PDB file of C-alpha atoms and ligand atoms in Angstrom:
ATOM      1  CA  UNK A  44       0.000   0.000   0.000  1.00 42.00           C
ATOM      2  CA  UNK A  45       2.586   2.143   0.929  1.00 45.00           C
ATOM      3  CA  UNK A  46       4.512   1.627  -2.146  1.00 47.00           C
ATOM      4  CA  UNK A  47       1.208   2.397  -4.225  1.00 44.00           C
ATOM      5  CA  UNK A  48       0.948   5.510  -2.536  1.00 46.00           C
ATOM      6  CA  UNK A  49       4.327   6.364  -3.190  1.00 45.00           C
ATOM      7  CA  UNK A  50       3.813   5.344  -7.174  1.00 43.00           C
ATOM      8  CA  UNK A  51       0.789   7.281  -6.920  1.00 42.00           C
ATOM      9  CA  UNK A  52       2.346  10.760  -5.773  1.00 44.00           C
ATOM     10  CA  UNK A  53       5.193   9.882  -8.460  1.00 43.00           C
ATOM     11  CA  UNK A  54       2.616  10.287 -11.324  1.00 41.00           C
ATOM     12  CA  UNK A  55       0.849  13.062  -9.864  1.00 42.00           C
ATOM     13  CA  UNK A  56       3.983  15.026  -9.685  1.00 43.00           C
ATOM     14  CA  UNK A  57       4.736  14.054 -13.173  1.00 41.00           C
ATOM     15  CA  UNK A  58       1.633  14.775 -14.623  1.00 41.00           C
ATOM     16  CA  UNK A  59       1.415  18.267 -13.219  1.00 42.00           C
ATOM     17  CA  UNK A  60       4.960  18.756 -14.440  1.00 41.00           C
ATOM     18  CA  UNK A  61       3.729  17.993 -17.764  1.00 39.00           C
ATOM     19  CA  UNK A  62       0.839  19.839 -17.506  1.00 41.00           C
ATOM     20  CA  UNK A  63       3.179  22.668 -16.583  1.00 40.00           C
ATOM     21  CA  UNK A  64       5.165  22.764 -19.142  1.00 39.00           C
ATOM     22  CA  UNK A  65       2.438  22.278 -21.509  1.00 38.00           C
ATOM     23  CA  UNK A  66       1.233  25.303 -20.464  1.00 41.00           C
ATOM     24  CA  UNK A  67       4.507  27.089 -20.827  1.00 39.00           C
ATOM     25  CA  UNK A  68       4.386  25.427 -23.903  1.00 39.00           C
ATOM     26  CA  UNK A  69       1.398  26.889 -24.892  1.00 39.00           C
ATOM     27  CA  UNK A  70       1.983  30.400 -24.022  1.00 40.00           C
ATOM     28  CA  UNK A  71       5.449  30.770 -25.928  1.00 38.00           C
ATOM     29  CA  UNK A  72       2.944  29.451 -29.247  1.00 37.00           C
ATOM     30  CA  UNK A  73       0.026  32.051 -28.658  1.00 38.00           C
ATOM     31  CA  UNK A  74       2.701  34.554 -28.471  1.00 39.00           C
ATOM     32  CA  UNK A  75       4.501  33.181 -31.576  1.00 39.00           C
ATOM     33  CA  UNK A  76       2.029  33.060 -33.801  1.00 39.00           C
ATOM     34  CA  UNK A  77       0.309  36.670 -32.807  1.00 40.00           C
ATOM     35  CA  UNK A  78       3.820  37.971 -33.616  1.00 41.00           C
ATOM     36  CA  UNK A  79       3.541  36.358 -36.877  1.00 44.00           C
ATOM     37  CA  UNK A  80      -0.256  37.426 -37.706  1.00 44.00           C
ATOM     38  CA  UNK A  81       0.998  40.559 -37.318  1.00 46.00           C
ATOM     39  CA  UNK A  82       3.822  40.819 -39.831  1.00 47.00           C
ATOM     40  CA  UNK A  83       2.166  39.423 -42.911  1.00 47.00           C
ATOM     41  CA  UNK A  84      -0.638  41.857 -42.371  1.00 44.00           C
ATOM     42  CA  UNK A  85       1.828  44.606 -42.308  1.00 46.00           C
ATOM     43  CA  UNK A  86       3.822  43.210 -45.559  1.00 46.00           C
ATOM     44  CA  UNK A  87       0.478  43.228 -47.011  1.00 48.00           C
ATOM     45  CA  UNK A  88      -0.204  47.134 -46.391  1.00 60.00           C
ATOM     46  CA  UNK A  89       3.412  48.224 -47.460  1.00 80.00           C
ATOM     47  CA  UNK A  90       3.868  45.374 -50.503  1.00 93.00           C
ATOM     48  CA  UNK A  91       5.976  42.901 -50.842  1.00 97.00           C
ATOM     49  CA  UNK A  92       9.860  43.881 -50.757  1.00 97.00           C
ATOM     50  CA  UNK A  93      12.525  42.726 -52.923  1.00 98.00           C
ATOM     51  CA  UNK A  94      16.195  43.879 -53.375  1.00 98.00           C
ATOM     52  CA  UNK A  95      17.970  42.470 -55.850  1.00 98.00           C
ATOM     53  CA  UNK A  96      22.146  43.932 -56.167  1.00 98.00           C
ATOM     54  CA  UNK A  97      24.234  43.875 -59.068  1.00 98.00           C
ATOM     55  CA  UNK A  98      28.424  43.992 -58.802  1.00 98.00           C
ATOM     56  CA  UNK A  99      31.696  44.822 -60.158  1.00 98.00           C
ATOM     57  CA  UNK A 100      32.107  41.583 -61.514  1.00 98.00           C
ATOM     58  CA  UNK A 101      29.084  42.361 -64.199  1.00 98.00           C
ATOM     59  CA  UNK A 102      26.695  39.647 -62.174  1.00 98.00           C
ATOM     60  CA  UNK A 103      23.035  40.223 -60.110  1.00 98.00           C
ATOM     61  CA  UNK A 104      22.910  37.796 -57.055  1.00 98.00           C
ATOM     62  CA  UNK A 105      19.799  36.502 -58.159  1.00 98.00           C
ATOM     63  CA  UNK A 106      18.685  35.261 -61.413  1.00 97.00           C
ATOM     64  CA  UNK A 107      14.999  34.506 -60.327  1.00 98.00           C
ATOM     65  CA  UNK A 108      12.840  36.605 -58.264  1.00 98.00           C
ATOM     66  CA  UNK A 109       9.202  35.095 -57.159  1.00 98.00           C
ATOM     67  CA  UNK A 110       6.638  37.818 -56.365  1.00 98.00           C
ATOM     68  CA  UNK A 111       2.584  37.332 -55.892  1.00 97.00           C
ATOM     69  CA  UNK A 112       0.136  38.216 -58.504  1.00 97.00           C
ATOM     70  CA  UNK A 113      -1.426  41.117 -57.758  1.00 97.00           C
ATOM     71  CA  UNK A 114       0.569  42.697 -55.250  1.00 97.00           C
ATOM     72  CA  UNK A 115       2.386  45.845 -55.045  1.00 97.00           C
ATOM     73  CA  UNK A 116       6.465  44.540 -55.316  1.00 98.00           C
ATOM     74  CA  UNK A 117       8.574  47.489 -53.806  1.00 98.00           C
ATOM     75  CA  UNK A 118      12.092  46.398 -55.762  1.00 98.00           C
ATOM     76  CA  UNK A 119      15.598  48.128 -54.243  1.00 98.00           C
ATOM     77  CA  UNK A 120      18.391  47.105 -56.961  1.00 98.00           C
ATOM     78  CA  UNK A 121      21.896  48.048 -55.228  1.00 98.00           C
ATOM     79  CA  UNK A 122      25.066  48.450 -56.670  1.00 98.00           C
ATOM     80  CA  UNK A 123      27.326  46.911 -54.420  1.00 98.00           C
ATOM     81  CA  UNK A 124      30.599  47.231 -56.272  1.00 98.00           C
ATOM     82  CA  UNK A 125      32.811  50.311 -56.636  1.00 98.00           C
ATOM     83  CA  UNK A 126      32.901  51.234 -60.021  1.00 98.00           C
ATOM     84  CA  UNK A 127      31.565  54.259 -61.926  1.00 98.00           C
ATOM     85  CA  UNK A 128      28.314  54.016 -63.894  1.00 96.00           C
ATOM     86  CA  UNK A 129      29.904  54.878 -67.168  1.00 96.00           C
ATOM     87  CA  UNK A 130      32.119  51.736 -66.882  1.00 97.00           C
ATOM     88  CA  UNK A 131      29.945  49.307 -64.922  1.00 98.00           C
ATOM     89  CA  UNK A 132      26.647  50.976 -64.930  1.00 98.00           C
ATOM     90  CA  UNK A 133      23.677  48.764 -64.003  1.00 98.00           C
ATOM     91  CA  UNK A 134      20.145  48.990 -64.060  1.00 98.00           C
ATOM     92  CA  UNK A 135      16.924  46.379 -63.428  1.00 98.00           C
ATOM     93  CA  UNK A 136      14.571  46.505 -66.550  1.00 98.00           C
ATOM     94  CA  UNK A 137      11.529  44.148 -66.587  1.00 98.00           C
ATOM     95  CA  UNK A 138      10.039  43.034 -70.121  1.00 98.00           C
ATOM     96  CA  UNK A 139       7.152  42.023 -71.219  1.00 98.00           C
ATOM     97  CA  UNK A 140       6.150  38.591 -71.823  1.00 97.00           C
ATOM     98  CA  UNK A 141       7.222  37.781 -74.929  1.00 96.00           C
ATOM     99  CA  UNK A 142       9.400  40.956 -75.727  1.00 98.00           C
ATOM    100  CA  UNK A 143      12.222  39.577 -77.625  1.00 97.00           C
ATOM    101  CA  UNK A 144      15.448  40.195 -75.484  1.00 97.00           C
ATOM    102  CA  UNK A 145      17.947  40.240 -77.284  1.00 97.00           C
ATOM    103  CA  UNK A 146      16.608  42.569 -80.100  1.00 97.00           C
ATOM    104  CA  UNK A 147      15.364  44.683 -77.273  1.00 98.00           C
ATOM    105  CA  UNK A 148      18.514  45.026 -75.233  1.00 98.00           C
ATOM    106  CA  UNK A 149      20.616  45.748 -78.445  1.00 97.00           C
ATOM    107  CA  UNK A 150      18.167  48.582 -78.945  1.00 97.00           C
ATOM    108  CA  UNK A 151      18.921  50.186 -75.364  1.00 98.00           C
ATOM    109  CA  UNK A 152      22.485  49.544 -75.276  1.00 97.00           C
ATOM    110  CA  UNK A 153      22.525  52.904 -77.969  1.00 96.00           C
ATOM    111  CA  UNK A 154      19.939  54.446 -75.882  1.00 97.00           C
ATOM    112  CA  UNK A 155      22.857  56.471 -73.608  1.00 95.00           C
ATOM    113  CA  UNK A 156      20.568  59.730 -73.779  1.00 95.00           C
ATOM    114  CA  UNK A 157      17.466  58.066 -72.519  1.00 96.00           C
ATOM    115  CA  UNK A 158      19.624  55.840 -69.414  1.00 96.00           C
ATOM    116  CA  UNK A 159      19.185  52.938 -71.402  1.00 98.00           C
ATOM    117  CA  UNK A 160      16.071  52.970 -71.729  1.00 98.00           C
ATOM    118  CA  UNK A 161      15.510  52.532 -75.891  1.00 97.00           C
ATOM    119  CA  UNK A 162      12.293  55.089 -77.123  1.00 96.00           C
ATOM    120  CA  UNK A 163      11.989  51.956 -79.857  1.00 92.00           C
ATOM    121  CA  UNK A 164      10.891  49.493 -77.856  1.00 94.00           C
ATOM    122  CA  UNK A 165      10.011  51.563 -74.710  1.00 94.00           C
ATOM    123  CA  UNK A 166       6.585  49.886 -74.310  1.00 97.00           C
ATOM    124  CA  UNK A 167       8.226  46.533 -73.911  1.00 98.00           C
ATOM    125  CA  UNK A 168       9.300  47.474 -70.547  1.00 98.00           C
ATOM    126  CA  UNK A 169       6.836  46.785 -67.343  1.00 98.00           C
ATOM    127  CA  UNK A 170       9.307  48.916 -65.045  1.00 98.00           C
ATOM    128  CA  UNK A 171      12.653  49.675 -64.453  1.00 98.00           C
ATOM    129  CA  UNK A 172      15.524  51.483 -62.086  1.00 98.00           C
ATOM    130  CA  UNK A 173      18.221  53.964 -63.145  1.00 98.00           C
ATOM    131  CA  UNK A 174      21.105  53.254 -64.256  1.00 98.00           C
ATOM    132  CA  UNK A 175      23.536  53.186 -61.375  1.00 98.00           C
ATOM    133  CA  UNK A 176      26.959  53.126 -60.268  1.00 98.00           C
ATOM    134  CA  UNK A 177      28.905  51.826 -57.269  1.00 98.00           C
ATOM    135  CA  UNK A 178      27.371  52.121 -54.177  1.00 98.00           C
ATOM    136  CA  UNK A 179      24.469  53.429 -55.743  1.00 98.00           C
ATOM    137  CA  UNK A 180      20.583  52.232 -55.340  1.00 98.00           C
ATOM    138  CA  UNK A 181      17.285  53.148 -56.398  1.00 98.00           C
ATOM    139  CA  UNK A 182      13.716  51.858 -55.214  1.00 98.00           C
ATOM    140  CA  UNK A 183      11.102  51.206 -57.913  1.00 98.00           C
ATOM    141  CA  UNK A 184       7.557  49.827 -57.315  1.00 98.00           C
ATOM    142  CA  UNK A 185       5.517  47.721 -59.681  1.00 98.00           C
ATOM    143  CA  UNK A 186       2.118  45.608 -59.758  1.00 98.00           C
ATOM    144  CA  UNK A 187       2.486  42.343 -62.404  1.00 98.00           C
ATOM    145  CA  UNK A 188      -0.972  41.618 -62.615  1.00 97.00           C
ATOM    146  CA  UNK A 189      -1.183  38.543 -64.648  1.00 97.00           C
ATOM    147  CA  UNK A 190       0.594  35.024 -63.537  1.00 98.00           C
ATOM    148  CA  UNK A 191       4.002  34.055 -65.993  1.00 98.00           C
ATOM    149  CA  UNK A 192       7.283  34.141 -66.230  1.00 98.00           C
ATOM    150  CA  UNK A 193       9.277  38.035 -67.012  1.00 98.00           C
ATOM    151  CA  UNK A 194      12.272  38.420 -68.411  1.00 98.00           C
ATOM    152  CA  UNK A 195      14.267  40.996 -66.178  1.00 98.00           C
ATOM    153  CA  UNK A 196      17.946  42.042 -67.648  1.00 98.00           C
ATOM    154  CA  UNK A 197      20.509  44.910 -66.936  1.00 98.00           C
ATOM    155  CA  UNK A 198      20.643  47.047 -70.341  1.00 98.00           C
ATOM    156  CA  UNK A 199      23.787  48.453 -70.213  1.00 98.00           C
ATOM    157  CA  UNK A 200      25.606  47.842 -73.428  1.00 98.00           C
ATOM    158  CA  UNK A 201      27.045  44.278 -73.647  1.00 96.00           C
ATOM    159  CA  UNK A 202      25.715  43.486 -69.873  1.00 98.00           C
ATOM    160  CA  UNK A 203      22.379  41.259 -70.493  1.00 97.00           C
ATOM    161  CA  UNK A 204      24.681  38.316 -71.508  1.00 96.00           C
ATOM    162  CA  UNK A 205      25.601  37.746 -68.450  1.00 97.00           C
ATOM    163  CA  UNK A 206      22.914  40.288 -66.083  1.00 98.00           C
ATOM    164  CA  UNK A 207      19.554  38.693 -66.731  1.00 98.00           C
ATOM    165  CA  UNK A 208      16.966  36.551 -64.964  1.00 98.00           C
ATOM    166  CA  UNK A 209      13.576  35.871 -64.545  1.00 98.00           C
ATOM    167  CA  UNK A 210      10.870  37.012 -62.401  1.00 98.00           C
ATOM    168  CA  UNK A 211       8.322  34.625 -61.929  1.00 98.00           C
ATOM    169  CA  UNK A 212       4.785  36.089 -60.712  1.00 98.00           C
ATOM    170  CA  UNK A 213       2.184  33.536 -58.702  1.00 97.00           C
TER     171      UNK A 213
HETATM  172 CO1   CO B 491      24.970  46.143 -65.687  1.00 61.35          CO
END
């Protein structure tokens, strides 16, 4: 008897430990998940941020960038190298689906009065930064409105070889 009494205050004090820390448990979650109800909401207000950053070796650090249908994308393209624009200039153009690139971007590389930017072939573009140098960056803000896949390239002359991507809206 005395050994079942013992066996029963054993589980008793386990099961309130449990309990306990089930509850601790508990209250770490509530407070997890109202921390993360409340930053979507806020993303969802401001639109959805992407930076994107091009270099001194002629390269972006991202080839594809995913962004949801609909929303307002606030894109920051930074020029992280050291260069001068007029040597390594870089800019973030977005085309239109089914805007041949290459016949575009040898239009804009001639384009130096218009920053790249070619008047022939102007409509092609959805949106697009400045051209900038080292340690530059500029903030441009777009809506893509219908689902696909968007060619993006730098259109500084001789850069979209090697500066290009895709931005794929869902
Ligand atoms: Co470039």
């Amino acid at each position: 008897m005395k050994k079942l009494n013992y066996l029963l205050a054993f589980t008793l004090g386990v099961t309130m430990l449990i309990s306990c820390g089930g509850d601790k448990k508990k209250d770490n979650t509530t407070t997890t998940s109202e921390t993360q109800t409340e930053n979507p909401a806020k993303e969802e207000n401001q639109g959805v941020k992407i930076t994107i950053s091009g270099d001194d070796q002629m390269k972006f650090n991202k080839n594809e960038i995913r962004v949801p249908v609909g929303e307002k994308v606030i894109l920051t393209l930074k020029h992280t190298g050291k260069m001068d624009k007029s040597v390594m200039g870089h800019n973030w153009v977005l085309l239109a689906q089914g805007t041949d690139m290459t016949a575009f971007a040898t239009e804009a590389a001639q384009a130096t009065a218009t920053d790249y930017i070619p008047e022939n072939g102007k409509e092609n573009v959805i949106a697009h930064t400045k051209v900038l140098g080292g340690g530059e960056s500029d903030t441009i803000e777009f809506t893509i409105t219908e689902a696909g896949a968007y060619d993006f390239l730098c259109t500084f002359p001789a850069h979209f070889a090697l500066m290009q991507g895709k931005l794929i809206a869902e």
